[in-house]
Coordinates of C-alpha atoms in Angstrom, one line a residue:
M1 CA 0.0 0.0 0.0
N2 CA 1.3 3.5 -0.9
T3 CA 1.7 5.3 2.4
R4 CA 2.7 8.7 1.0
P5 CA -0.9 10.0 0.8
F6 CA -1.4 9.0 4.5
V7 CA 1.8 10.8 5.5
R8 CA 0.7 13.9 3.7
L9 CA -2.7 13.6 5.4
A10 CA -0.9 13.5 8.8
F11 CA 1.1 16.6 7.9
L12 CA -2.0 18.5 6.8
T13 CA -3.5 17.6 10.2
L14 CA -0.5 19.0 11.9
L15 CA -0.9 22.3 10.0
L16 CA -4.6 22.4 10.7
V17 CA -4.2 21.8 14.4
G18 CA -1.5 24.4 14.7
L19 CA -3.4 27.0 12.8
F20 CA -6.6 26.3 14.8
T21 CA -4.7 26.5 18.1
V22 CA -3.1 29.8 17.3
A23 CA -6.5 31.2 16.1
Y24 CA -8.1 30.0 19.4
F25 CA -5.3 31.6 21.4
F26 CA -5.9 35.1 19.9
L27 CA -9.7 35.0 19.5
T28 CA -10.5 33.8 23.0
H29 CA -7.8 35.4 25.1
E30 CA -9.2 36.8 28.3
G31 CA -6.1 38.2 30.0
L32 CA -5.3 37.3 33.5
Y33 CA -7.6 34.6 34.9
A34 CA -6.9 34.2 38.6
L35 CA -4.3 34.4 41.3
D36 CA -2.1 31.6 39.9
D37 CA -1.2 33.1 36.6
Y38 CA -0.7 36.5 38.3
Y39 CA 1.8 35.0 40.7
Y40 CA 3.6 33.1 38.0
S41 CA 3.8 36.3 36.0
R42 CA 5.1 38.2 39.1
Y43 CA 7.8 35.6 39.7
A44 CA 8.8 35.8 36.0
H45 CA 9.1 39.6 36.4
Q46 CA 11.2 39.2 39.5
L47 CA 13.4 36.6 37.8
A48 CA 13.8 38.9 34.7
T49 CA 14.8 41.9 36.9
G50 CA 17.0 40.0 39.3
T51 CA 14.8 40.5 42.4
F52 CA 13.6 36.9 42.8
Q53 CA 14.4 35.5 46.2
L54 CA 15.5 31.9 46.6
A55 CA 15.2 31.7 50.3
P56 CA 11.8 30.6 51.7
D57 CA 9.6 32.8 53.9
P58 CA 11.5 32.8 57.3
M59 CA 8.3 32.8 59.3
G60 CA 6.7 30.0 57.3
L61 CA 3.6 32.0 56.9
L62 CA 3.3 32.1 53.1
V63 CA 2.2 28.8 51.8
D64 CA 3.0 29.1 48.1
P65 CA 4.2 26.0 46.2
L66 CA 3.9 28.0 42.9
R67 CA 7.3 29.6 43.3
E68 CA 8.9 26.1 43.4
R69 CA 8.0 25.6 39.7
P70 CA 10.8 27.5 37.9
L71 CA 10.1 25.9 34.5
I72 CA 6.7 27.6 34.5
F73 CA 7.9 31.2 35.0
G74 CA 11.5 30.9 34.0
P75 CA 10.8 30.8 30.2
V76 CA 8.3 33.6 30.7
A77 CA 11.1 35.7 32.4
L78 CA 13.2 35.2 29.2
L79 CA 10.3 36.3 27.1
Y80 CA 9.9 39.4 29.3
R81 CA 13.5 40.3 28.8
L82 CA 13.1 39.9 25.0
F83 CA 9.7 41.4 24.3
G84 CA 8.5 43.2 27.5
I85 CA 5.6 42.4 29.8
N86 CA 2.2 42.0 28.1
I87 CA -0.5 39.4 28.1
I88 CA 0.8 37.7 25.0
T89 CA 4.4 37.3 26.3
T90 CA 2.9 36.1 29.6
T91 CA 1.0 33.3 27.9
L92 CA 3.2 32.5 25.0
W93 CA 5.0 29.6 26.8
P94 CA 1.7 27.6 27.4
L95 CA 0.9 28.1 23.7
L96 CA 4.2 26.9 22.6
A97 CA 4.0 23.9 24.9
T98 CA 0.5 23.0 23.4
L99 CA 1.8 23.3 19.8
G100 CA 4.9 21.3 20.9
C101 CA 2.6 18.4 21.8
A102 CA 1.3 18.3 18.2
A103 CA 4.8 18.5 16.9
V104 CA 6.0 15.6 19.1
L105 CA 3.2 13.4 17.9
W106 CA 4.1 14.2 14.3
L107 CA 7.7 13.4 14.8
L108 CA 6.9 10.2 16.6
Y109 CA 4.3 8.7 14.3
G110 CA 3.9 11.1 11.3
K111 CA 5.7 8.7 8.9
R112 CA 5.6 5.5 10.9
E113 CA 1.9 5.5 11.8
P114 CA 0.3 8.5 10.0
I115 CA -3.3 7.7 10.9
V116 CA -2.3 7.3 14.6
A117 CA -0.5 10.6 14.5
A118 CA -3.4 12.4 12.8
G119 CA -6.0 11.0 15.1
A120 CA -4.0 11.7 18.2
M121 CA -3.3 15.3 17.1
L122 CA -7.0 15.9 16.4
L123 CA -8.3 14.4 19.6
L124 CA -5.6 16.2 21.7
G125 CA -5.1 19.4 19.8
L126 CA -8.8 20.2 19.2
H127 CA -10.0 19.2 22.7
Y128 CA -11.7 22.2 24.2
F129 CA -10.0 22.2 27.6
N130 CA -6.6 21.6 26.1
L131 CA -7.1 24.7 23.9
N132 CA -8.6 26.6 26.8
L133 CA -5.4 26.3 28.8
T134 CA -3.3 27.8 26.0
N135 CA -4.0 31.4 26.9
Y136 CA -3.5 31.2 30.7
L137 CA -0.2 31.0 32.5
Y138 CA -1.0 27.7 34.1
P139 CA 1.4 24.8 34.4
D140 CA -0.9 22.1 33.0
N141 CA -0.2 22.2 29.3
I142 CA 3.4 22.8 29.9
L143 CA 3.4 19.6 32.1
M144 CA 1.5 17.8 29.4
F145 CA 4.3 18.6 26.9
W146 CA 6.9 17.2 29.3
C147 CA 4.8 14.1 30.0
L148 CA 4.4 13.3 26.3
S149 CA 8.1 13.9 25.7
C150 CA 9.1 11.7 28.6
S151 CA 6.9 8.8 27.4
C152 CA 8.2 9.2 23.9
A153 CA 11.8 9.1 25.1
L154 CA 11.1 5.9 27.0
L155 CA 9.3 4.3 24.1
I156 CA 12.0 5.2 21.5
G157 CA 15.0 4.5 23.7
R158 CA 13.8 0.9 24.3
R159 CA 13.1 0.0 20.7
D160 CA 15.0 -2.9 19.3
G161 CA 18.1 -1.8 17.3
Q162 CA 17.8 1.8 18.6
L163 CA 21.0 3.7 18.2
S164 CA 22.2 6.2 20.8
V165 CA 20.5 4.3 23.6
G166 CA 22.5 6.1 26.2
W167 CA 21.4 9.5 24.8
W168 CA 17.8 8.5 25.0
G169 CA 18.2 7.3 28.6
A170 CA 19.8 10.6 29.6
S171 CA 17.0 12.5 27.7
F172 CA 14.4 10.5 29.6
A173 CA 15.9 11.5 32.9
V174 CA 16.3 15.2 31.9
L175 CA 12.7 15.4 30.6
N176 CA 11.3 14.0 33.8
F177 CA 13.4 16.4 35.8
A178 CA 12.0 19.3 33.7
A179 CA 8.5 18.0 34.4
L180 CA 9.2 17.9 38.1
L181 CA 10.3 21.6 37.9
S182 CA 7.0 22.4 36.3
K183 CA 4.4 20.5 38.4
E184 CA 4.6 17.7 40.9
T185 CA 1.9 15.5 39.1
I186 CA 4.6 14.0 36.9
V187 CA 4.5 11.5 39.7
Y188 CA 1.4 10.0 38.0
Y189 CA 3.7 8.3 35.6
L190 CA 6.0 6.8 38.2
P191 CA 4.1 3.5 38.6
F192 CA 4.3 3.0 34.9
Y193 CA 8.0 3.7 34.8
L194 CA 8.5 1.2 37.6
G195 CA 6.4 -1.4 35.8
I196 CA 8.4 -1.0 32.6
F197 CA 11.7 -1.1 34.5
L198 CA 10.8 -4.4 36.3
L199 CA 9.6 -5.9 33.0
D200 CA 12.9 -5.1 31.3
L201 CA 14.8 -6.3 34.4
R202 CA 13.0 -9.6 34.2
R203 CA 13.7 -10.0 30.5
R204 CA 17.3 -8.6 30.9
R205 CA 16.7 -6.0 28.2
N206 CA 17.6 -2.3 27.7
G207 CA 20.2 -2.3 30.5
Q208 CA 22.2 0.6 28.9
F209 CA 19.1 2.7 28.7
W210 CA 18.2 2.3 32.3
L211 CA 21.7 2.6 33.6
T212 CA 22.2 5.9 31.9
A213 CA 18.7 7.1 32.9
F214 CA 19.3 6.2 36.6
A215 CA 22.8 7.7 36.6
M216 CA 21.6 11.0 35.1
G217 CA 18.4 11.0 37.2
A218 CA 20.3 10.4 40.4
G219 CA 22.7 13.2 39.7
L220 CA 19.9 15.7 38.9
L221 CA 17.9 14.6 42.0
L222 CA 20.8 14.8 44.4
G223 CA 21.7 18.2 43.0
Y224 CA 18.1 19.3 43.5
L225 CA 17.9 18.1 47.1
L226 CA 21.3 19.7 47.8
F227 CA 20.0 23.0 46.4
Y228 CA 17.1 22.9 48.9
Q229 CA 19.3 21.9 51.7
V230 CA 21.5 24.9 51.1
Y231 CA 18.8 27.5 50.6
T232 CA 16.1 26.2 53.0
N233 CA 18.0 23.9 55.4
D234 CA 15.5 21.2 54.4
A235 CA 16.3 18.9 51.5
L236 CA 12.7 17.8 51.4
Y237 CA 11.4 21.3 51.6
R238 CA 9.2 21.0 48.5
I239 CA 7.4 17.9 49.8
H240 CA 6.9 19.5 53.2
L241 CA 5.6 22.6 51.5
I242 CA 3.0 20.6 49.5
E243 CA 1.9 18.9 52.8
R244 CA 1.5 22.2 54.5
T245 CA -0.6 23.4 51.6
N246 CA -2.8 20.3 51.9
E247 CA -3.1 20.9 55.6
F248 CA -4.0 24.6 54.9
L249 CA -6.7 23.5 52.4
K250 CA -8.0 20.5 54.3
E251 CA -11.4 22.0 54.9
G252 CA -12.1 21.7 51.2
N253 CA -10.8 18.1 50.7
Y254 CA -12.7 14.9 50.4
I255 CA -11.8 13.6 53.9
L256 CA -12.8 16.7 55.9
G257 CA -14.9 19.1 53.9
K258 CA -16.5 16.8 51.4
R259 CA -16.5 13.4 53.1
N260 CA -20.1 12.7 52.2
T261 CA -19.1 12.8 48.5
L262 CA -16.0 10.5 48.8
F263 CA -17.9 7.3 47.7
Y264 CA -19.2 9.1 44.6
R265 CA -15.7 10.5 43.9
L266 CA -14.3 7.0 43.9
T267 CA -17.0 5.3 41.8
M268 CA -19.1 7.3 39.3
A269 CA -17.5 10.7 39.4
P270 CA -14.5 9.9 37.1
P271 CA -16.7 8.4 34.3
N272 CA -19.0 11.4 34.6
F273 CA -16.1 13.7 34.4
F274 CA -14.6 12.2 31.3
I275 CA -17.9 12.1 29.5
S276 CA -19.0 15.6 30.5
T277 CA -15.7 17.1 29.4
G278 CA -15.9 15.6 25.9
L279 CA -13.3 12.9 26.4
G280 CA -15.8 10.0 26.0
G281 CA -15.0 9.6 22.3
A282 CA -11.3 9.2 23.0
V283 CA -12.1 6.7 25.8
V284 CA -14.3 4.6 23.5
L285 CA -11.7 4.6 20.7
A286 CA -9.0 3.6 23.2
V287 CA -11.2 0.7 24.4
A288 CA -11.6 -0.3 20.8
A289 CA -7.8 -0.3 20.4
L290 CA -7.5 -2.5 23.6
L291 CA -10.0 -5.0 22.2
N292 CA -8.1 -5.2 18.9
Q293 CA -4.9 -6.2 20.8
R294 CA -6.3 -9.7 21.0
R295 CA -6.6 -10.1 17.3
Q296 CA -3.5 -8.0 16.2
P297 CA -1.0 -7.4 19.0
D298 CA 0.9 -4.1 18.6
S299 CA 3.7 -3.3 21.0
D300 CA 3.3 0.5 20.6
A301 CA -0.5 0.3 21.1
A302 CA 0.1 -1.9 24.2
Y303 CA 2.6 0.6 25.5
W304 CA 0.2 3.6 25.4
L305 CA -2.7 1.5 26.7
A306 CA -0.7 0.4 29.7
L307 CA 0.3 4.1 30.3
V308 CA -3.4 5.1 30.1
G309 CA -4.4 2.4 32.6
S310 CA -1.6 3.1 35.1
T311 CA -2.2 6.9 35.0
L312 CA -6.0 6.5 35.1
A313 CA -5.7 4.3 38.2
F314 CA -3.5 6.9 39.9
Y315 CA -5.9 9.7 38.8
W316 CA -8.9 7.7 40.0
F317 CA -7.8 6.4 43.3
G318 CA -4.5 8.3 44.1
S319 CA -4.0 11.0 46.8
T320 CA -2.6 14.5 46.7
S321 CA -1.0 14.0 50.1
L322 CA 1.3 11.5 51.7
T323 CA -0.1 12.0 55.2
Q324 CA -3.8 12.0 54.4
Y325 CA -6.0 10.3 51.8
N326 CA -7.4 13.0 49.5
P327 CA -8.2 12.2 45.9
I328 CA -7.4 14.9 43.4
T329 CA -10.1 17.3 42.4
L330 CA -11.8 16.4 39.2
L331 CA -11.0 19.5 37.1
P332 CA -10.2 19.4 33.4
R333 CA -6.8 21.0 33.9
M334 CA -5.8 18.3 36.5
A335 CA -6.2 15.6 33.8
T336 CA -3.5 16.8 31.4
P337 CA -1.0 14.0 32.2
L338 CA -3.6 11.5 31.1
L339 CA -4.5 13.2 27.8
P340 CA -1.4 12.4 25.6
P341 CA -1.5 8.6 26.2
L342 CA -5.3 8.5 26.0
C343 CA -5.3 10.3 22.7
V344 CA -2.5 8.2 21.2
A345 CA -4.2 5.0 22.3
A346 CA -7.4 6.4 20.7
G347 CA -5.3 7.1 17.6
F348 CA -4.5 3.4 17.4
G349 CA -8.2 2.7 17.6
L350 CA -8.8 5.0 14.7
R351 CA -6.1 3.3 12.7
N352 CA -7.5 -0.1 13.3
F353 CA -11.0 1.0 12.3
S354 CA -9.7 2.8 9.2
R355 CA -8.1 -0.5 8.0
S356 CA -11.0 -2.9 8.8
G357 CA -14.2 -0.9 9.5
R358 CA -15.0 -3.5 12.2
G359 CA -16.9 -2.6 15.3
A360 CA -18.6 0.5 13.9
G361 CA -22.0 -0.5 15.3
W362 CA -20.7 -1.0 18.8
I363 CA -18.7 2.3 18.7
A364 CA -21.9 4.1 17.6
L365 CA -23.9 2.7 20.5
A366 CA -21.2 3.6 23.0
L367 CA -21.0 7.1 21.7
L368 CA -24.8 7.4 21.8
A369 CA -24.7 6.2 25.4
C370 CA -22.2 9.0 26.1
A371 CA -24.5 11.5 24.5
G372 CA -27.4 10.3 26.7
W373 CA -25.2 10.4 29.8
A374 CA -23.9 13.9 29.2
R375 CA -27.3 15.5 28.4
S376 CA -25.5 18.8 27.6
S377 CA -24.0 20.7 24.7
V378 CA -21.2 18.0 24.7
S379 CA -23.9 15.5 23.5
V380 CA -23.6 17.2 20.1
I381 CA -20.1 15.9 19.7
Y382 CA -21.0 12.4 20.7
G383 CA -24.1 12.5 18.6
G384 CA -22.2 13.6 15.5
L385 CA -19.7 10.8 15.9
S386 CA -22.4 8.3 16.6
V387 CA -24.2 9.2 13.4
Y388 CA -21.1 8.7 11.4
F389 CA -20.2 5.3 12.9
G390 CA -23.8 4.2 12.6
L391 CA -23.9 5.0 8.9
I392 CA -20.5 3.3 8.3
A393 CA -21.9 0.2 10.1
L394 CA -24.6 0.1 7.5
L395 CA -22.7 1.2 4.4
A396 CA -19.1 0.0 4.8
N397 CA -18.2 -2.8 2.4
P398 CA -14.8 -4.0 1.3
A399 CA -16.2 -4.6 -2.1
A400 CA -17.9 -1.2 -2.5
R401 CA -17.2 0.8 -5.5
A402 CA -17.2 4.2 -3.6
S403 CA -13.8 4.4 -1.8
W404 CA -15.3 6.3 1.2
R405 CA -17.3 3.1 2.0
R406 CA -14.3 0.8 1.5
P407 CA -12.0 0.4 4.6
G408 CA -8.3 0.6 4.0
T409 CA -8.5 3.4 1.4
Y410 CA -7.2 6.9 1.7
T411 CA -10.7 8.4 1.2
F412 CA -12.1 6.2 4.0
A413 CA -9.4 7.3 6.4
A414 CA -9.6 11.0 5.4
L415 CA -13.4 11.0 5.9
L416 CA -13.0 9.4 9.3
L417 CA -10.4 12.0 10.4
L418 CA -12.5 14.8 9.0
V419 CA -15.5 13.7 11.1
V420 CA -13.4 13.2 14.2
G421 CA -11.7 16.6 13.8
G422 CA -14.9 18.4 12.8
T423 CA -16.9 17.2 15.8
T424 CA -14.1 17.7 18.3
A425 CA -13.7 21.3 17.0
I426 CA -17.3 22.2 17.5
R427 CA -17.0 23.3 21.1
P428 CA -13.8 25.4 20.8
A429 CA -15.1 26.9 17.5
Y430 CA -18.2 28.0 19.3
F431 CA -16.2 29.8 22.0
M432 CA -14.1 31.5 19.4
T433 CA -17.3 33.4 18.3
K434 CA -18.4 34.4 21.8
P435 CA -17.6 37.9 23.2
S436 CA -15.1 38.4 25.9
V437 CA -16.1 37.7 29.5
S438 CA -13.3 39.8 31.0
S439 CA -12.7 42.7 28.6
H440 CA -9.0 42.6 29.5
F441 CA -7.8 44.3 26.3
A442 CA -10.4 47.1 26.6
Q443 CA -9.5 47.7 30.2
N444 CA -5.8 47.7 29.4
Q445 CA -6.4 50.2 26.6
L446 CA -8.0 52.7 29.0
I447 CA -5.4 52.2 31.7
A448 CA -2.6 52.7 29.2
G449 CA -4.3 55.7 27.6
Y450 CA -5.5 57.7 30.7
L451 CA -4.1 56.2 33.9
R452 CA -0.3 56.6 33.6
P453 CA 2.1 59.3 34.8
P454 CA 2.1 62.2 34.7
A455 CA -1.5 61.7 35.8
Q456 CA -1.9 61.7 39.6
G457 CA -4.8 60.7 41.9
V458 CA -6.9 57.8 42.9
V459 CA -8.6 55.2 40.8
F460 CA -11.6 53.3 42.3
V461 CA -11.8 49.7 41.0
D462 CA -13.6 46.4 41.7
D463 CA -12.4 43.8 44.2
Y464 CA -10.8 41.7 41.4
L465 CA -8.7 44.3 39.8
I466 CA -7.5 45.7 43.1
S467 CA -5.4 42.5 43.6
N468 CA -3.6 42.6 40.3
Y469 CA -3.6 46.1 38.9
D470 CA 0.2 46.4 39.1
Y471 CA 0.3 43.8 36.2
Y472 CA -0.9 46.6 33.9
Y473 CA 2.2 48.6 34.9
G474 CA 4.8 45.8 34.5
H475 CA 4.4 44.7 38.1
K476 CA 5.3 48.1 39.4
K477 CA 3.1 50.5 41.3
P478 CA 2.7 53.6 39.2
P479 CA 4.0 56.8 41.0
G480 CA 1.3 59.2 41.9
I481 CA -1.6 56.9 41.1
H482 CA -3.3 54.9 43.8
F483 CA -5.9 52.2 43.4
R484 CA -8.7 51.8 45.9
R485 CA -11.8 49.6 46.2
Y486 CA -15.1 51.0 45.4
A487 CA -16.0 50.7 49.0
A488 CA -13.1 53.0 50.1
R489 CA -14.8 56.1 48.6
D490 CA -15.5 57.8 52.0
S491 CA -12.0 57.3 53.3
V492 CA -10.2 59.0 50.3
R493 CA -9.0 62.6 50.5
L494 CA -7.4 64.1 47.4
E495 CA -4.4 66.4 47.6
S496 CA -3.9 69.4 45.4
G497 CA -3.5 68.6 41.7
Q498 CA -4.9 65.0 42.1
Q499 CA -7.8 63.6 40.2
A500 CA -10.3 60.8 41.1
W501 CA -11.4 58.2 38.5
L502 CA -13.9 55.5 38.5
L503 CA -12.9 52.4 36.3
L504 CA -16.0 50.3 35.7
N505 CA -15.5 46.9 34.0
R506 CA -19.1 45.5 33.4
S507 CA -17.7 42.2 32.2
T508 CA -16.0 41.7 35.6
L509 CA -19.2 42.5 37.4
T510 CA -21.2 40.0 35.5
N511 CA -18.5 37.2 35.3
D512 CA -20.1 34.1 36.9
E513 CA -16.8 32.8 38.3
L514 CA -16.3 36.1 40.2
T515 CA -19.9 36.9 41.2
R516 CA -20.2 33.6 43.1
K517 CA -17.8 34.7 45.8
L518 CA -15.8 37.9 45.1
I519 CA -18.1 40.4 43.4
R520 CA -21.4 41.1 45.2
Y521 CA -22.5 44.2 43.4
S522 CA -23.7 45.4 40.0
A523 CA -22.7 48.2 37.7
A524 CA -25.9 50.1 38.7
D525 CA -24.9 49.7 42.4
V526 CA -21.5 51.3 41.8
L527 CA -22.8 54.1 39.6
A528 CA -25.5 55.0 42.2
C529 CA -22.7 55.7 44.7
Y530 CA -20.9 58.1 42.4
P531 CA -23.5 60.5 41.0
R532 CA -21.0 63.3 40.4
R533 CA -19.2 61.7 37.5
R534 CA -18.2 62.5 33.9
L535 CA -17.5 59.9 31.3
V536 CA -14.0 60.2 29.9
A537 CA -13.7 57.2 27.7
E538 CA -15.5 53.9 27.0
V539 CA -14.2 50.8 25.2
G540 CA -16.6 48.0 24.9
K541 CA -17.9 47.2 28.3
V542 CA -15.3 49.2 30.2
S543 CA -15.9 52.8 31.1
L544 CA -13.6 55.4 32.7
Y545 CA -15.1 58.4 34.6
T546 CA -13.7 61.4 36.4
L547 CA -15.2 62.0 39.8
D548 CA -16.0 65.0 41.9
L549 CA -15.6 63.8 45.4
G550 CA -16.8 67.0 47.0
G551 CA -20.3 68.3 47.6
T552 CA -23.2 66.0 48.4
A553 CA -22.3 62.7 46.8
T554 CA -24.4 59.8 47.8
A555 CA -23.1 57.8 50.8
M556 CA -21.9 54.3 49.8
P557 CA -24.2 51.6 51.2
A558 CA -22.0 49.3 53.3
A559 CA -24.1 46.2 52.6
T560 CA -23.9 46.8 48.8
L561 CA -20.2 47.0 48.2
R562 CA -18.7 45.0 51.0
N563 CA -17.2 41.6 50.3
D564 CA -18.2 40.0 53.7
K565 CA -21.9 40.1 52.8

């Protein structure tokens, strides 16, 4: 069979996924999301300006494990030095890591198993929550890149006849160390690594690979522990810091705060999570690949399926703490270590189906069940896939004249990938058309245009912006300009030559994620407290007013603008 068209198909898939990812990044960017990306950005600025402090808090009061992840903010610091501080340079590293995953899949299987590569790139690269994490400075997609690279190094380095085995062993150790410096959940892969090592030890294979990996890994780990011993007087400082963080947050864990939901968390919550987040299709295809192993064993497929099973078991039943049993919170960003092996395993399921067309009916029924289980907008994805596999179950025929009905042909594979990619892209494409929920760029435009020196005075802002306004000034407090909460209106006295402004971001005040806890007032509530105002400028849903704080301004209702309501 001529494989060149399939290789070209995989390459076109790489280009499509790359372009779609970049388009999503720019069309859906919402600026800073929460405290995590703000702190990572601040650490990057400190590193770029030489003010980052290595020593821990001497009083042990600030429980912040984020600063122990230098490969999250370190590359951002370099970008700051090269291009300055803005929201694009802040989030470029997660974008590059996301694109890097697609590139690694292409390099691994683009020519060797092009359908596997194309399927995995589509399922991973067009998955909504994977794309959603591209434009926030969070560690999850960066960790995902390291996880995929680690597992590829282990796979390639152990192949029969592989040259430069020692180099691959060293690379495996270095990549895992890079993952450790990004986020601790690389530990999800440890049981799989141990299983592979014991299997090789039993078969007396790949000794040079493991010897090099252990030597390099031991050297890096010892150096890492020595670093902490020197700067914190505690070689296990990072582990102890994580445990203190778990202790600090224990009221919200499954043992103390949510004990009544623990049984559900360990039984039906994970399946519900995977289906509701749109990963049900990948799971069904991975199961199809597993069932095919009985008929046509494939060592690479078995490798990825074993990694899926091991990581899933850790994710399902594991604990975030060594001292108390607390399963990880089921959030989409927490599942990124599982995504690469799951999507590659699903890619093998797609490859097998494209060759034989077997099992279409069962796949259609399983996807239909996922649609019924989800009963949400995600059901559209499962429904579309189910219709396709149902039609193929009826129409596929090895003797059919039309090539799209004949398994094993280029047209059959291309149509399969088109349906998978098209249905997977529905959700992110929908969000690419929605208006901003933060109005970050509009707010930044007004701050840059009107609230910079030589202007002097006080700016009244909401309770979200008050915690991160310095980001808009390159993590520096602007001289002569002071930011205050709306509720501080009665306590502010202007000096000669100063001006008072009101910055009103209506997107912030209607953001569901903020109004649940942080924001307890509306734009009308705020404006009612400042009747003596004059509109200076307005961009989208963000307005800037000048204020006259004298005279008979309406007193601010304490119950309206306080956060302890």
